[in-house]
Short mmCIF file of C-alpha atoms in Angstrom, two decimals:
data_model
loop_
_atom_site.label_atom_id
_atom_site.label_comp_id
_atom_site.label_asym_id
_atom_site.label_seq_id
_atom_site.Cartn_x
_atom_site.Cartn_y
_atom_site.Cartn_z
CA UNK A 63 -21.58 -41.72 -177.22
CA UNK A 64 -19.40 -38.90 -178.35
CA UNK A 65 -18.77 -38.44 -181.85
CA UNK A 66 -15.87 -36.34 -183.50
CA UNK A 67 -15.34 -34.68 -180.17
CA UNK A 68 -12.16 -33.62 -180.43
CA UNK A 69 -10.10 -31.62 -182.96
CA UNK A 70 -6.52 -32.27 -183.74
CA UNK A 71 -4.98 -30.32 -186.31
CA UNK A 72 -1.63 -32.65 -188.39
CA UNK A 73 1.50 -30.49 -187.60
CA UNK A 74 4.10 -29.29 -190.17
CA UNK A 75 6.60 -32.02 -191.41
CA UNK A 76 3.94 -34.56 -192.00
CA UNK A 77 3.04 -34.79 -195.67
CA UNK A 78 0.37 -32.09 -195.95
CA UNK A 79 -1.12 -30.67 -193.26
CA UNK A 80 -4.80 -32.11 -192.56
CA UNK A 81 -7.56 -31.99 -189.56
CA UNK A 82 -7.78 -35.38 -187.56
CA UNK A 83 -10.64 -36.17 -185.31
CA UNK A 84 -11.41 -38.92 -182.55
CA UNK A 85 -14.51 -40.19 -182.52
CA UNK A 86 -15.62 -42.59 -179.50
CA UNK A 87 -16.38 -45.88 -180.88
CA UNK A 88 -16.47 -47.37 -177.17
CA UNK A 89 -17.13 -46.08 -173.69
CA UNK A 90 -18.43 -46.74 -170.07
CA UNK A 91 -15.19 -49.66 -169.88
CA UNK A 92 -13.54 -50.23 -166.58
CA UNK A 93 -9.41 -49.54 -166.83
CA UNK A 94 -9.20 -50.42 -170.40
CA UNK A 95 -5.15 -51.25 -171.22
CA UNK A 96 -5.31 -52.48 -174.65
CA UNK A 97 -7.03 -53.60 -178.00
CA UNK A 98 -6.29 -55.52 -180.89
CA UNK A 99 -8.33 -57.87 -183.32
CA UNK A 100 -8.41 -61.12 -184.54
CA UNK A 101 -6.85 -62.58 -187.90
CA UNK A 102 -9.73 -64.39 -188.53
CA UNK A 103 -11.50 -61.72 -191.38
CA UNK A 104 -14.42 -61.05 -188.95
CA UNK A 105 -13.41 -57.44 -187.97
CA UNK A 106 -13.85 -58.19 -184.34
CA UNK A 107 -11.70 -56.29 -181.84
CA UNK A 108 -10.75 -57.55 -178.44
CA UNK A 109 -10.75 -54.83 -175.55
CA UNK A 110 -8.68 -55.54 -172.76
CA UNK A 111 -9.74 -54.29 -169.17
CA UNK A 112 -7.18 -54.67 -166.42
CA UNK A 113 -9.55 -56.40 -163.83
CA UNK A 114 -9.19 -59.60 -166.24
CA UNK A 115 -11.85 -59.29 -168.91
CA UNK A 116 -11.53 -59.65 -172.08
CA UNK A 117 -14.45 -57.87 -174.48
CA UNK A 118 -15.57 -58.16 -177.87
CA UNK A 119 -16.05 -54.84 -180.07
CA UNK A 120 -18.53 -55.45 -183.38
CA UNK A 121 -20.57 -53.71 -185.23
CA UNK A 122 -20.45 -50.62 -182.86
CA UNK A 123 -21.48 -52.36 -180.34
CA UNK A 124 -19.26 -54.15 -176.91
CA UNK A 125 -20.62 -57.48 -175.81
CA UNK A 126 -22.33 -57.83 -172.21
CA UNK A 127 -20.46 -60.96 -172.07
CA UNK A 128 -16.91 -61.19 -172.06
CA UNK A 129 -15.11 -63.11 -174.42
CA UNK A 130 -12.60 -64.12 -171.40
CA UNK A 131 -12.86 -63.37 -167.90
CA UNK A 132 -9.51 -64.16 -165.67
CA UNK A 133 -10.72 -61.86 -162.45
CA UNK A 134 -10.69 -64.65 -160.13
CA UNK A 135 -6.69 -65.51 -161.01
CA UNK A 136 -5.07 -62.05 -161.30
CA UNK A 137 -3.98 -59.29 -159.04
CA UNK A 138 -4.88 -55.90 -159.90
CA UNK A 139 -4.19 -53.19 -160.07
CA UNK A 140 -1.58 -50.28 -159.91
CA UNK A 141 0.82 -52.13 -162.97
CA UNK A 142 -0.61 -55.77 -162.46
CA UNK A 143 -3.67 -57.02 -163.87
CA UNK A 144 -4.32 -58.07 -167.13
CA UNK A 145 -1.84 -56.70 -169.76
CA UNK A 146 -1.88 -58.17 -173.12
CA UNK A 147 -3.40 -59.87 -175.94
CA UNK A 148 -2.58 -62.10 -178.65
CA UNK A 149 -4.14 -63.55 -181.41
CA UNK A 150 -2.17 -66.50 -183.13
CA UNK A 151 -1.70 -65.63 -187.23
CA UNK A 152 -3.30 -68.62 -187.61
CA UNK A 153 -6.31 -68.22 -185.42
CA UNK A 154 -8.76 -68.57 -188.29
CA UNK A 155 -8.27 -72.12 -188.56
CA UNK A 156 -7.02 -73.16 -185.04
CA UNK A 157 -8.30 -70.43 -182.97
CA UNK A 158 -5.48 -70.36 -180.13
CA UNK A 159 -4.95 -66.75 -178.47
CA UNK A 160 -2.23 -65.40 -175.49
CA UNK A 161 -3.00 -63.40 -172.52
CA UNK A 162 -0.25 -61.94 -170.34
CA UNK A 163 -1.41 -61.26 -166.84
CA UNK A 164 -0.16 -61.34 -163.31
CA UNK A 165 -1.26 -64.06 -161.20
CA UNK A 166 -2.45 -63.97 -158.06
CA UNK A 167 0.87 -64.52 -156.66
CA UNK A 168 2.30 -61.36 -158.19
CA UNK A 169 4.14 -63.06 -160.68
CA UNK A 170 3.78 -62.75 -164.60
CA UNK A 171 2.30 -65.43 -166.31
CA UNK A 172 1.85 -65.90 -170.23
CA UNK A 173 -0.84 -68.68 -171.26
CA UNK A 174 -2.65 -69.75 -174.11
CA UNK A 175 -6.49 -70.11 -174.72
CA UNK A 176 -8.36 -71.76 -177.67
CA UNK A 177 -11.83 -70.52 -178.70
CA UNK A 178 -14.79 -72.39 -177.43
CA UNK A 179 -17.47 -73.61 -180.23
CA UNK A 180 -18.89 -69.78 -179.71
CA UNK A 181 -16.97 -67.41 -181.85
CA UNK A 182 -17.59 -64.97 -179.31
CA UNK A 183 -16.58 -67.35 -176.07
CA UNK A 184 -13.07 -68.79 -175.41
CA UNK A 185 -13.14 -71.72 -173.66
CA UNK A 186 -11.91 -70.76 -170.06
CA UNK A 187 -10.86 -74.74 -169.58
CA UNK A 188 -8.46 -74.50 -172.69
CA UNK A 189 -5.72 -72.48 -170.42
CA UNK A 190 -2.04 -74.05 -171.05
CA UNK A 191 0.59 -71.79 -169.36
CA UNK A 192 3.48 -71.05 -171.25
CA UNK A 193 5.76 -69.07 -169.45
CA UNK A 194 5.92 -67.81 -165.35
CA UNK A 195 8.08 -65.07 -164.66
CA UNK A 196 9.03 -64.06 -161.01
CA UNK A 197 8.48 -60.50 -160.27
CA UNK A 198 10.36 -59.41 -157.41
CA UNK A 199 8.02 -55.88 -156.82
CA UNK A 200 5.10 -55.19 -157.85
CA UNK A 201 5.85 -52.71 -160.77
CA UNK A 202 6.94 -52.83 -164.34
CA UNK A 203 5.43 -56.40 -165.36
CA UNK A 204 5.75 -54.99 -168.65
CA UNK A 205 2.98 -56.69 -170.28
CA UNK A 206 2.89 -56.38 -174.03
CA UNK A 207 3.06 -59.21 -175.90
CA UNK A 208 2.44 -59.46 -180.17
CA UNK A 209 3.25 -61.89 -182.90
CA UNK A 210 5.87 -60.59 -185.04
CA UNK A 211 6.00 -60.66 -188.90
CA UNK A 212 8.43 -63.75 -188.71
CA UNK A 213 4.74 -65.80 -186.91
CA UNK A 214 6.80 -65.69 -183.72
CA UNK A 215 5.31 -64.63 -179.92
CA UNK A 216 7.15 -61.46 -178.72
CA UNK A 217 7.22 -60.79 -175.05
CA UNK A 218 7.58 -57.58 -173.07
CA UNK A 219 8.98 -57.77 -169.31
CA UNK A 220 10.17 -54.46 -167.73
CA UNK A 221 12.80 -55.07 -165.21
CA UNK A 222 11.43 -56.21 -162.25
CA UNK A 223 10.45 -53.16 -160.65
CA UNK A 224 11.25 -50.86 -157.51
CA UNK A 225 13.16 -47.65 -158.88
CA UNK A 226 16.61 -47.75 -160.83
CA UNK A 227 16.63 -51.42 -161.47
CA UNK A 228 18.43 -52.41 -157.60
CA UNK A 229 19.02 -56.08 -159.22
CA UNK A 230 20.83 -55.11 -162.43
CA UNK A 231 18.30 -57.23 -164.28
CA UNK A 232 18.26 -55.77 -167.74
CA UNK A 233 21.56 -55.61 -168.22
CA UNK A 234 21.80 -59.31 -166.71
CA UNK A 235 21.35 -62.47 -169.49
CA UNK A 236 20.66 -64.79 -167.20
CA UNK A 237 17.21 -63.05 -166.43
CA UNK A 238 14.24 -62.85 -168.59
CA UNK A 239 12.97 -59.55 -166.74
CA UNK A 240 14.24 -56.06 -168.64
CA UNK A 241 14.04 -58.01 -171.75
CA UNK A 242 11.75 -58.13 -174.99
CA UNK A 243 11.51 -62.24 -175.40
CA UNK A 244 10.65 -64.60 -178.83
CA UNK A 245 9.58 -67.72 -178.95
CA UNK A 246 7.90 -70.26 -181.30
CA UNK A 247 4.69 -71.19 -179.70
CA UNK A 248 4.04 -73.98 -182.69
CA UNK A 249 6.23 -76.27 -181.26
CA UNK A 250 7.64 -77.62 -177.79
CA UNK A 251 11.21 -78.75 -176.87
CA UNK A 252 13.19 -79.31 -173.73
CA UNK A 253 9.87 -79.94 -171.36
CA UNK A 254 8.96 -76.44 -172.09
CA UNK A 255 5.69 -75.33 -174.31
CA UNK A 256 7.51 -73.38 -176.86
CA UNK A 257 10.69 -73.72 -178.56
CA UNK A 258 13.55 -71.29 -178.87
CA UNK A 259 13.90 -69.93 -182.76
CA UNK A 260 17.44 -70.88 -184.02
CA UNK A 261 18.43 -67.45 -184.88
CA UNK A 262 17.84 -65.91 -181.72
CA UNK A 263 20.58 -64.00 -181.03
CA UNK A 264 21.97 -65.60 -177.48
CA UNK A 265 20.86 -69.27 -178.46
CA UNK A 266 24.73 -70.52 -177.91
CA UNK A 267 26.36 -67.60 -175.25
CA UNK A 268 26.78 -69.52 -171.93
CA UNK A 269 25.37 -67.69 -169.28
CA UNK A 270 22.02 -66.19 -171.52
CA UNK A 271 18.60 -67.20 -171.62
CA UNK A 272 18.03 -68.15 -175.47
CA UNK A 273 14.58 -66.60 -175.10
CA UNK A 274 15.95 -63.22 -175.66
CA UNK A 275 15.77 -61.12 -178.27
CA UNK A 276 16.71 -57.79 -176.74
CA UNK A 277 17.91 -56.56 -173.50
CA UNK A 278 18.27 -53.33 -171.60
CA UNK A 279 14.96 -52.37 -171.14
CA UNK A 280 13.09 -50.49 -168.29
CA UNK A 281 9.34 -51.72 -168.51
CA UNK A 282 8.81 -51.70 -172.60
CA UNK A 283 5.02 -51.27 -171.63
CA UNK A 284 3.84 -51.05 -175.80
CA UNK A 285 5.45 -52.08 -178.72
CA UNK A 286 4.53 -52.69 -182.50
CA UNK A 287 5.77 -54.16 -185.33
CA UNK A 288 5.42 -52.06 -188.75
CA UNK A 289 3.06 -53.92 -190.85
CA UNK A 290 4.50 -52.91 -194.12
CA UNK A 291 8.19 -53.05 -193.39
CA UNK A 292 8.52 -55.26 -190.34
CA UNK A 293 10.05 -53.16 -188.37
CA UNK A 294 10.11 -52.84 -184.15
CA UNK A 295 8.72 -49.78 -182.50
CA UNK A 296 9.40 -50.02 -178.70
CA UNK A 297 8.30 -47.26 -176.13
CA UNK A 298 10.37 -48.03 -173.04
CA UNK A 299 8.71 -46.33 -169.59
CA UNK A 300 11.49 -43.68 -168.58
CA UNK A 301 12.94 -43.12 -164.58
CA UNK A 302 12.35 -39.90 -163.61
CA UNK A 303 13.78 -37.61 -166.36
CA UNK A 304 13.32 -39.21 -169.64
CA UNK A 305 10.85 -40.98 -171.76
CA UNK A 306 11.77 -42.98 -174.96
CA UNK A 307 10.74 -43.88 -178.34
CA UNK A 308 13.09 -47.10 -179.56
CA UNK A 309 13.74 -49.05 -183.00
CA UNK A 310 14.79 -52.28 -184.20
CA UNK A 311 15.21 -53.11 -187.57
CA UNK A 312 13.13 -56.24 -188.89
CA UNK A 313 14.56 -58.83 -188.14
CA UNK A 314 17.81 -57.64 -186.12
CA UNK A 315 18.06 -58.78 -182.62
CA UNK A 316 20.80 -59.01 -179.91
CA UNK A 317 20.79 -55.44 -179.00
CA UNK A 318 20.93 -53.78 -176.11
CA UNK A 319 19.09 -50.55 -175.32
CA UNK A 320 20.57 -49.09 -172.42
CA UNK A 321 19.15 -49.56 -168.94
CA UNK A 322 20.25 -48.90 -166.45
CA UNK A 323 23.28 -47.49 -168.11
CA UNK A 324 21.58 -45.11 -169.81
CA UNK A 325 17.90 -43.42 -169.64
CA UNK A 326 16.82 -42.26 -172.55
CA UNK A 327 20.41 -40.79 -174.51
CA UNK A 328 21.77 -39.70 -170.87
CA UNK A 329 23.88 -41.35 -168.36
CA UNK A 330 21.98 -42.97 -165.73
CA UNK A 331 23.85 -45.68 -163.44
CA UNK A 332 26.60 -44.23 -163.43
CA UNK A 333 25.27 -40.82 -163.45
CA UNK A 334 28.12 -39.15 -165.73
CA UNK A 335 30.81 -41.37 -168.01
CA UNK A 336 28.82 -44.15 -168.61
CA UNK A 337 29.72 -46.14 -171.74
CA UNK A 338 27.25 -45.40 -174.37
CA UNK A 339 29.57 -48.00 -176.79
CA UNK A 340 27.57 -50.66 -178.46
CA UNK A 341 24.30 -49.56 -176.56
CA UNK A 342 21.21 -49.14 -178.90
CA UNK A 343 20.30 -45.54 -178.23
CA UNK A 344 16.52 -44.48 -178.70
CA UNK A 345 15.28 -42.80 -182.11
CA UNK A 346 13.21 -40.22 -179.64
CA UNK A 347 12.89 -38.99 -176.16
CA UNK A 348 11.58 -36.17 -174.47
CA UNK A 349 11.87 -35.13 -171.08
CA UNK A 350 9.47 -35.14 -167.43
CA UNK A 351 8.94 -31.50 -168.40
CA UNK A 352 6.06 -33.11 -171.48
CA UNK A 353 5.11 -36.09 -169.33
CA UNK A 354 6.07 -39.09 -167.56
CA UNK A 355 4.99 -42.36 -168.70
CA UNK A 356 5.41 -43.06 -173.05
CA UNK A 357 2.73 -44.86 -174.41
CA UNK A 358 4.49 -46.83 -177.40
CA UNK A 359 2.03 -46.77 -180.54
CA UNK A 360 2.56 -47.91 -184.38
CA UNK A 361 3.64 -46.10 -187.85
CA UNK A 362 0.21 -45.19 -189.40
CA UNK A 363 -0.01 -47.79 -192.61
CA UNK A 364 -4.03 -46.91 -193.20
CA UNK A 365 -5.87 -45.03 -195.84
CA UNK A 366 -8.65 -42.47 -194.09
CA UNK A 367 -5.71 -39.87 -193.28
CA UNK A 368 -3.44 -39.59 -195.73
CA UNK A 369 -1.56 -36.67 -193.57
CA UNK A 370 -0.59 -39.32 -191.56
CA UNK A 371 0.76 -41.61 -193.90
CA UNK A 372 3.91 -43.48 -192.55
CA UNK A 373 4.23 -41.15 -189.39
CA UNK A 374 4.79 -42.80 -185.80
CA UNK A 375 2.32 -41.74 -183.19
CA UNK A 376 2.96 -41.78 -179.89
CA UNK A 377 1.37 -40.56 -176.53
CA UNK A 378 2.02 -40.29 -172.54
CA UNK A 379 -0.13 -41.63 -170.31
CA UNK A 380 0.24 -38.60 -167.78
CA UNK A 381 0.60 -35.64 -169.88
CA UNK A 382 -2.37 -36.44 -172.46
CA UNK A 383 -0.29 -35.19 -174.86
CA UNK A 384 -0.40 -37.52 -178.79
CA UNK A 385 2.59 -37.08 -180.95
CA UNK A 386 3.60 -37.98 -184.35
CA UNK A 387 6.89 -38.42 -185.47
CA UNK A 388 8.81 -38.48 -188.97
CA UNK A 389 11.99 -39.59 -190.68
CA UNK A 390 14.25 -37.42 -192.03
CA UNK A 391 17.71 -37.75 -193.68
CA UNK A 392 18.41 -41.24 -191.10
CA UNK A 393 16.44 -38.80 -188.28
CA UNK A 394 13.48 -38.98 -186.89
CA UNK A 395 11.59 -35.85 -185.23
CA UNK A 396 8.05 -35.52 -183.54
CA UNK A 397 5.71 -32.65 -183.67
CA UNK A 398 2.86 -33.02 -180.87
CA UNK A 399 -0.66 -33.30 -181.77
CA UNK A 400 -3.10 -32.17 -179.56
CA UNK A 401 -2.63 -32.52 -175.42
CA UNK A 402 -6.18 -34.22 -173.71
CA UNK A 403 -7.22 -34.67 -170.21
CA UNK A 404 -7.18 -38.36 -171.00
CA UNK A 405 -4.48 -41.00 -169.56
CA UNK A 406 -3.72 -42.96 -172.92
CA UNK A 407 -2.55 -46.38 -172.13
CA UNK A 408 -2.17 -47.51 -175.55
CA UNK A 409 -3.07 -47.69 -179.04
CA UNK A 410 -4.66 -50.15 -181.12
CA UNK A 411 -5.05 -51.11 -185.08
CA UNK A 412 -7.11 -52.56 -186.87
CA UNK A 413 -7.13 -54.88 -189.80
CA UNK A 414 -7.17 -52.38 -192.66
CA UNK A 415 -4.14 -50.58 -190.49
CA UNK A 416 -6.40 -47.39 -188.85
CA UNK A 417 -5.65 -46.30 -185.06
CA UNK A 418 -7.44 -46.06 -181.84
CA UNK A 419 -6.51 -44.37 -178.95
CA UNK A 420 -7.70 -45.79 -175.31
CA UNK A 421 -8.11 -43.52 -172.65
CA UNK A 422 -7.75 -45.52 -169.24
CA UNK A 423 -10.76 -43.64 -167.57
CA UNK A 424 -13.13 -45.80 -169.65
CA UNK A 425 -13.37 -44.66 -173.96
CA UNK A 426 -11.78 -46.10 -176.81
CA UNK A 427 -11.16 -43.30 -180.09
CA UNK A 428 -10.59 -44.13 -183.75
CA UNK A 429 -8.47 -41.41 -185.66
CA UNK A 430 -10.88 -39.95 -188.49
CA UNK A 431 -10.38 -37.01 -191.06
CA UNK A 432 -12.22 -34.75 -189.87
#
């Protein structure tokens, strides 16, 4: 295992300028996407591997036996597979957890699970599926999906796929795909397993799905809420120029960030005098020149790196490159970190708020002063 193996060294405009280190706490995985723990006060975290396993990181140490394994009813891989994780706020006492994958049939599929009498074995027989989504190619599936501040499932689904969005989708109510959903997964209504929140914003428009919460989205592949203010971090896969970092204040939904209008700040579909009016335009972007797939991450809320107090970090799954951003007078601005021959497909935190890094080719790095 490799300890402390790389340097990074906190850029001006953070509060004080600091060495950072990653230190392996994880390696020899196959195609790891994503991590995250459980509520539950045990300090587990969950790895997810895109062949459909789900593993259990504790005490140093990743279990031989998976926690979950759906390999037999995905498809993989490419940007199918298994794609997110969810623990239910509540899972301490009723143990229920969401997977997003894509089914065998190419099609997205959220379902819940329930914990078997093992704390470290779901119960494979639990499954109840709570939401199919028809993907008409075989990228952007999105795949994130996290429970918000307000105990409600958000959902991720990029916009169907192909290149340039050919069926309008995101910009299109009527379809879930190029949309971030939310739903209440405590109760049921209308022969469906969830129920729509009253205040979602297109619960009454005729013509909208009332699962949405925002639209105009190209394949949102990671997002985060900010667990001291609430707040929605979104990183939104770019075309083939631009890359962006999005926000969402806690709380405000209904808005619509762009595609295929716009990608990034610029005029995509139509290529020049598009109307930018009411569009939610991203607080960062940067261009195919740095990279060319974002890797959304989370505003840094722990206490071993003080340097990195309430800064963003971000990274792109092609470049290598880690970035962290900060706010200044209403603007935010990001100062890269350290560029790695790694493909970072996400981030992770854990309970007391510190930051992984997963690198696709098979380790899993906690940010450490160094």
């Amino acid at each position: 295992m490799r300890r402390l193996l790389l340097g990074l060294v906190v850029a001006s405009g953070l509060t004080s300028a600091q060495s950072v280190g990653l230190s392996a706490v994880a390696e020899k995985l196959d195609k790891p996407l994503f991590m995250t723990y459980a509520p539950d006060g045990s300090g587990r975290m969950f790895i997810v591997e895109q062949g459909g396993k789900i593993l259990v990181l504790q005490g140093g140490k990743v279990s031989s036996t998976p926690f979950l394994d759906l390999s037999k009813q995905i498809s993989c891989c490419g940007e199918r597979g298994l794609l997110g994780l969810a623990f239910h706020p509540d899972y301490k006492s009723n143990g229920l957890f969401f997977v997003n994958y894509t089914n065998t049939g190419g099609n997205t599929v959220v379902a819940r699970y329930k914990v078997s009498s093992e704390a470290n074995k779901a119960d494979p027989a639990s499954a109840q599926t709570l939401l199919t989504v028809q993907q008409p190619y075989a990228n952007h599936n999105g795949g994130m999906i996290a429970f918000g501040p307000d105990k409600y499932l958000y959902i991720g689904l990029g916009d169907g796929g192909s290149g340039g969005d050919p069926q309008n989708n995101a910009q299109n109510l009527n379809s879930l795909l190029g949309k971030i959903l939310r739903v209440d997964v405590n109760k049921s209504e209308g022969g469906k397993p969830y129920a729509i929140p009253s205040d979602n914003p297109f619960v009454n428009r005729q013509g909208a799905r009332p699962e949405i919460w925002s639209y105009g989205w190209r394949n949102p592949w990671r997002f985060s809420f900010d667990r001291e203010t609430g707040d929605l971090w979104v990183g939104d896969v770019g075309q083939n120029q631009w890359e962006e970092i999005s926000f969402q204040a806690a709380g405000k939904g209904g808005g619509n960030y762009g595609w295929r209008l716009t990608e990034g700040t610029h005029c995509y579909n139509p290529s020049d005098g598009c109307t930018k009016e009411g569009l939610t335009l991203p607080v960062l972007e940067y261009s195919h020149d740095q990279g060319n797939s974002v890797t959304g991450g989370y505003r840094y809320r722990g206490k071993a790196i003080p340097a990195l107090q309430g800064a963003y970090l971000y990274a792109d799954f092609g470049s290598g490159r880690i970035w962290a951003a900060t706010e200044s007078g209403g603007k935010w601005s990001a100062k890269e970190l350290r560029k790695e021959n790694m493909n970072f497909s996400s981030f992770a935190e854990d309970p007391s708020g510190e930051l992984y890094l997963i690198d696709y080719g098979g380790f899993i790095y906690k940010l450490v002063a160094k």
